[in-house]
Short mmCIF file of C-alpha atoms in Angstrom, two decimals:
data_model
loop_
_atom_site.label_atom_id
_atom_site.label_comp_id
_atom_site.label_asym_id
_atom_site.label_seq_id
_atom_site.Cartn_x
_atom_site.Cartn_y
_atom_site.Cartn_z
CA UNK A 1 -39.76 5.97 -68.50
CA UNK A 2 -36.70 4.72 -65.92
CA UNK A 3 -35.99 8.59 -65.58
CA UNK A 4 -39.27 9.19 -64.55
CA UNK A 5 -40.01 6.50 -62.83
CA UNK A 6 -35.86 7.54 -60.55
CA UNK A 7 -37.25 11.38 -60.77
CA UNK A 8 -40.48 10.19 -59.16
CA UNK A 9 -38.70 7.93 -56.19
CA UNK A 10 -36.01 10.83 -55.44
CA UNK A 11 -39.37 13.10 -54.66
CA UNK A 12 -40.95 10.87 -52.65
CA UNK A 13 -37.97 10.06 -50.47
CA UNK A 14 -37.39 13.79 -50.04
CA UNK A 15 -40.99 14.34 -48.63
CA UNK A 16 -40.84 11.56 -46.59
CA UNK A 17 -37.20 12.71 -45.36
CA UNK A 18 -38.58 16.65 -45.24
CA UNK A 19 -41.62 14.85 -43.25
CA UNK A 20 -41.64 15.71 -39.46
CA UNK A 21 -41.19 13.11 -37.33
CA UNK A 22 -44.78 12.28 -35.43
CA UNK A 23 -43.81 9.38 -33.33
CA UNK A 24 -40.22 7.76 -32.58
CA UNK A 25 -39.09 4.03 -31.36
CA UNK A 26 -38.34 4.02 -27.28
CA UNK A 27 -35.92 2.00 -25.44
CA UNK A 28 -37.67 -1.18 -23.90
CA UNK A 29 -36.42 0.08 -20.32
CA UNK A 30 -38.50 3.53 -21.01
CA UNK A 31 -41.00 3.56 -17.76
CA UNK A 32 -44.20 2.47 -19.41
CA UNK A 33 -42.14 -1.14 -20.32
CA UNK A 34 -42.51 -1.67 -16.68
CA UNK A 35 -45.62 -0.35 -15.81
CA UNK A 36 -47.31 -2.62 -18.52
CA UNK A 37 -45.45 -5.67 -16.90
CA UNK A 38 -46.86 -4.30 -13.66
CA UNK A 39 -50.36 -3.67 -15.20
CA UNK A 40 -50.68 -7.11 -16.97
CA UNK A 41 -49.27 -9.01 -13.63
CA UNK A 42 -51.68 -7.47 -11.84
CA UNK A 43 -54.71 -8.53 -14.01
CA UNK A 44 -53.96 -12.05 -13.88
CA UNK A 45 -53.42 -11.92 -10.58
CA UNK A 46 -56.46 -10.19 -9.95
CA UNK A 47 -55.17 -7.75 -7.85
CA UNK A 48 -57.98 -4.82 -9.07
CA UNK A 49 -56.73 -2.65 -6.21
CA UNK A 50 -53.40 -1.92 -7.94
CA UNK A 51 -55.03 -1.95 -11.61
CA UNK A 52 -57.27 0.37 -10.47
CA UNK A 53 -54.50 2.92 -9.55
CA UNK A 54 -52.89 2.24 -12.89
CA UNK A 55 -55.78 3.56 -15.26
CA UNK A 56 -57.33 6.90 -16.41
CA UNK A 57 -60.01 8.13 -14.10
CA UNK A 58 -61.89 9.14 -16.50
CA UNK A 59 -62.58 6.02 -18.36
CA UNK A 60 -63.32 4.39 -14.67
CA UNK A 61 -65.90 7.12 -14.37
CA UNK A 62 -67.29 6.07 -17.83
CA UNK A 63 -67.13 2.60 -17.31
CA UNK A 64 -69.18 3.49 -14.24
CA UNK A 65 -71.81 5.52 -15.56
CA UNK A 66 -72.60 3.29 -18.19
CA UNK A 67 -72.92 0.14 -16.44
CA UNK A 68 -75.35 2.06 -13.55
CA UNK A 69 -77.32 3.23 -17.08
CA UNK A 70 -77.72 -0.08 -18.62
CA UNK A 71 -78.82 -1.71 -14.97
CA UNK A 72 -80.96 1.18 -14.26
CA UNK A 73 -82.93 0.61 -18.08
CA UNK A 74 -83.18 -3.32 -17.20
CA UNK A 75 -87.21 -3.63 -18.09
CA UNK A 76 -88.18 -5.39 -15.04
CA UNK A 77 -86.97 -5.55 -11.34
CA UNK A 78 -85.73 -9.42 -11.94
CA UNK A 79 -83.70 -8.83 -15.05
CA UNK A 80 -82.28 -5.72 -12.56
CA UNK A 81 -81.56 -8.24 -9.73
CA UNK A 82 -79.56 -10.63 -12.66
CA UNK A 83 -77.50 -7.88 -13.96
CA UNK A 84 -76.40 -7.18 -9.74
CA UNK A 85 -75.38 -10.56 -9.22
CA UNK A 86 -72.04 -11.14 -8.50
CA UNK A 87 -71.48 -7.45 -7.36
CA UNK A 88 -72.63 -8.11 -3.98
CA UNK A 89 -74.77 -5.30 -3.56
CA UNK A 90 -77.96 -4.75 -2.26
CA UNK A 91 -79.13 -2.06 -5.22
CA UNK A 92 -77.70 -0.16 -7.97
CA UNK A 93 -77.58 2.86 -5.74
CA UNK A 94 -74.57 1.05 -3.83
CA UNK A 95 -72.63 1.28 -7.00
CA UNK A 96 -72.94 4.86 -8.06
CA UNK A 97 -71.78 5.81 -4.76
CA UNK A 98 -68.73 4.10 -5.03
CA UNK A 99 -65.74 5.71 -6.22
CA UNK A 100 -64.82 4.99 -10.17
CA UNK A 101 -61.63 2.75 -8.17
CA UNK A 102 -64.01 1.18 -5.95
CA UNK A 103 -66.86 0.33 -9.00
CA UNK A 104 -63.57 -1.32 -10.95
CA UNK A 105 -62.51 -3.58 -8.25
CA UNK A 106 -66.22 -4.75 -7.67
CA UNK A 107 -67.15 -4.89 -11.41
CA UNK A 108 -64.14 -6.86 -12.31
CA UNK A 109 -64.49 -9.86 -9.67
CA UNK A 110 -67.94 -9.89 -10.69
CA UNK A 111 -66.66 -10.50 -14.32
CA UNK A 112 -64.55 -13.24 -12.88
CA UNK A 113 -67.07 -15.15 -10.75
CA UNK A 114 -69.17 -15.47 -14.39
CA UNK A 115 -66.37 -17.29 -15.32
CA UNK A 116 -66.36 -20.07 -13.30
CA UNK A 117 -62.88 -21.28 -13.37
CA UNK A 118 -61.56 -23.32 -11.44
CA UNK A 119 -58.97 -22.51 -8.92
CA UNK A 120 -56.21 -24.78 -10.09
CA UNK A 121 -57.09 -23.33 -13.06
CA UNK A 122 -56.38 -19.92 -12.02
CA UNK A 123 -53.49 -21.39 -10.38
CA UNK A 124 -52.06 -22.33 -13.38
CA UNK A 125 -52.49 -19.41 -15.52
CA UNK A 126 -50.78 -16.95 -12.52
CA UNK A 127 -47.88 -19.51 -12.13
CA UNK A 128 -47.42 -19.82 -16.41
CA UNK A 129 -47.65 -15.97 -16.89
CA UNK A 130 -45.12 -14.56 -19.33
CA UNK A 131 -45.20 -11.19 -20.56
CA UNK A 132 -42.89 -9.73 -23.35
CA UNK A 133 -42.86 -6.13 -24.90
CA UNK A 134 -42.50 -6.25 -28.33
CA UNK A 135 -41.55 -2.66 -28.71
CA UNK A 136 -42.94 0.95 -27.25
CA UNK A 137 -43.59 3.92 -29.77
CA UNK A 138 -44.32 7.54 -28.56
CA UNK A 139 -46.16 10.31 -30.37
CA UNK A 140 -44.31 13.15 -29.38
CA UNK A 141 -46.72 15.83 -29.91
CA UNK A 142 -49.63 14.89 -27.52
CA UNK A 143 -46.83 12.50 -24.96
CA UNK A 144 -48.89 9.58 -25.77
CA UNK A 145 -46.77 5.64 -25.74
CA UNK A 146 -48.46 2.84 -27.05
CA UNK A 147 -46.62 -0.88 -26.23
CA UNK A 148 -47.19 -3.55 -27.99
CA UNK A 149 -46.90 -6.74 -25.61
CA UNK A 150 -47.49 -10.45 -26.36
CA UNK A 151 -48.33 -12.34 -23.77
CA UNK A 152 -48.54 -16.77 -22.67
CA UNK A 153 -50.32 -18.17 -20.12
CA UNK A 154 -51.53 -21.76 -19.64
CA UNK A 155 -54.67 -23.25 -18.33
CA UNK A 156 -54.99 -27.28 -17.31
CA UNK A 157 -55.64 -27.81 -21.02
CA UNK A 158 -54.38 -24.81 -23.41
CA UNK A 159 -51.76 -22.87 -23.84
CA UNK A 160 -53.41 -18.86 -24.66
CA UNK A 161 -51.15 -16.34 -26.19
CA UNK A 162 -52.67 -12.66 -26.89
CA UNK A 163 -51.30 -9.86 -28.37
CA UNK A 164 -52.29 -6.25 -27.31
CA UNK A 165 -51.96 -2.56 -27.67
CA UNK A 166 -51.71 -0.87 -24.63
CA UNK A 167 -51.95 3.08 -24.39
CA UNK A 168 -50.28 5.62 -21.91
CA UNK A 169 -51.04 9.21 -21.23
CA UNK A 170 -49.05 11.41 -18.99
CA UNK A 171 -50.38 11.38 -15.64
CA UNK A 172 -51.84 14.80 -15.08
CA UNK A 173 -50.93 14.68 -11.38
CA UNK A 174 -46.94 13.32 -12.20
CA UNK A 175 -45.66 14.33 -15.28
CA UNK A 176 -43.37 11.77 -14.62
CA UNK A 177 -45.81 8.88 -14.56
CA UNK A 178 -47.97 7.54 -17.03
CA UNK A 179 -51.59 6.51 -16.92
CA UNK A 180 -53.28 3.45 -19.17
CA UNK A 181 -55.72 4.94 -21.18
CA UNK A 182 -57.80 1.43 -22.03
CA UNK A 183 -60.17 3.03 -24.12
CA UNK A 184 -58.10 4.95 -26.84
CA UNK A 185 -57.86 1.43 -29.42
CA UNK A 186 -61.78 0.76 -28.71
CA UNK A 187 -63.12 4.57 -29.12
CA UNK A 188 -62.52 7.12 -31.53
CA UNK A 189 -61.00 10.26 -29.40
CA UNK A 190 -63.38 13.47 -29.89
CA UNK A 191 -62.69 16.75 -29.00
CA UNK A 192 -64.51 19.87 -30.22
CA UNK A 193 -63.67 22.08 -32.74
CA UNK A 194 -63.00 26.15 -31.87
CA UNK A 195 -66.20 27.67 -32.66
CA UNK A 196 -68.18 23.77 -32.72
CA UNK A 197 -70.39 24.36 -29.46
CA UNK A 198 -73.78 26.49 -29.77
CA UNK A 199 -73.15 30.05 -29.04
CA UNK A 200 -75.11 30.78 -25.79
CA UNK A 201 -77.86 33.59 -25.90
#
């Protein structure tokens, strides 16, 4: 049974040696340890101009569309008027025109006013920031990094720590740059099989 059981751990540490590595450990001075600094500073500080800059266009353009959609369905013109407040437009039209950057920086201080802090609140929770990256993993076949970073801020009354995931994608205009791609923990990433989509007649 012990020979078995040593026969059986020698195989399984062979396959996992023989196994080819998918993702590897970076170095917390790798670019995207910054640009999540940068990213997360920039939240709390609710500077949505540089934020905006620092995500995937394409999720801004979802983000977008789906927010124009659920306005759009509201069942009467007053529960359409409710859903606008705070974006300080005068219809939804104003907000598909805007550019996905644009629609962020709008939609995101209209988050904030719901809220309601207070500004010495807000005060507080800039001046308290602390960010730390726990560590920053790449999957070398698609170029992807996820960080992990924990992060401490205090209001008047609390102390909040978080922990989150935070996903980068090459930047398709900068190889050299990376992109947050907020949506890849919260969605399940699709793509079509060879020979999926209806042939065409």
């Amino acid at each position: 049974m012990r020979s078995f059981l040593r026969l059986l751990t020698a195989v399984c540490f062979i396959g996992s040696a023989a196994a080819p590595a998918l993702a590897e450990p970076l170095p917390l001075d790798h670019p995207c340890g910054d640009l999540v600094k940068k990213y997360l500073t920039a939240v709390v500080m609710q500077d949505w101009k540089t934020a905006s800059k620092m995500l995937v266009a394409n999720s801004l353009e979802r983000r977008q569309r789906e927010t124009v959609q659920i306005i759009k369905s509201a069942p009467t013109m007053s529960d359409e008027e409710t859903m606008l407040a705070g974006y300080n437009v005068k219809g939804v039209g104003e907000l598909e025109k805007m550019s996905p950057q644009e629609f962020y920086q709008v939609d995101r201080e209209a988050w904030h006013k719901k809220l309601k802090l207070s500004p010495e609140a807000t005060k507080r929770k800039q001046e308290t920031l602390k960010i730390t990256v726990l560590g920053l993993v790449q999957e070398k076949d698609k170029g992807f990094v996820h960080a992990t970073v924990r992060t401490s801020q205090e209001t008047l009354t609390d102390r909040i720590e978080e922990l989150f995931l935070i996903s980068f994608v090459p930047d398709p205009a900068d190889p050299k740059n990376y992109l947050i791609s907020p949506e890849m923990k919260d969605r399940p990433v699709i793509t079509p099989l060879d020979g999926s989509a209806p042939k065409e007649k």
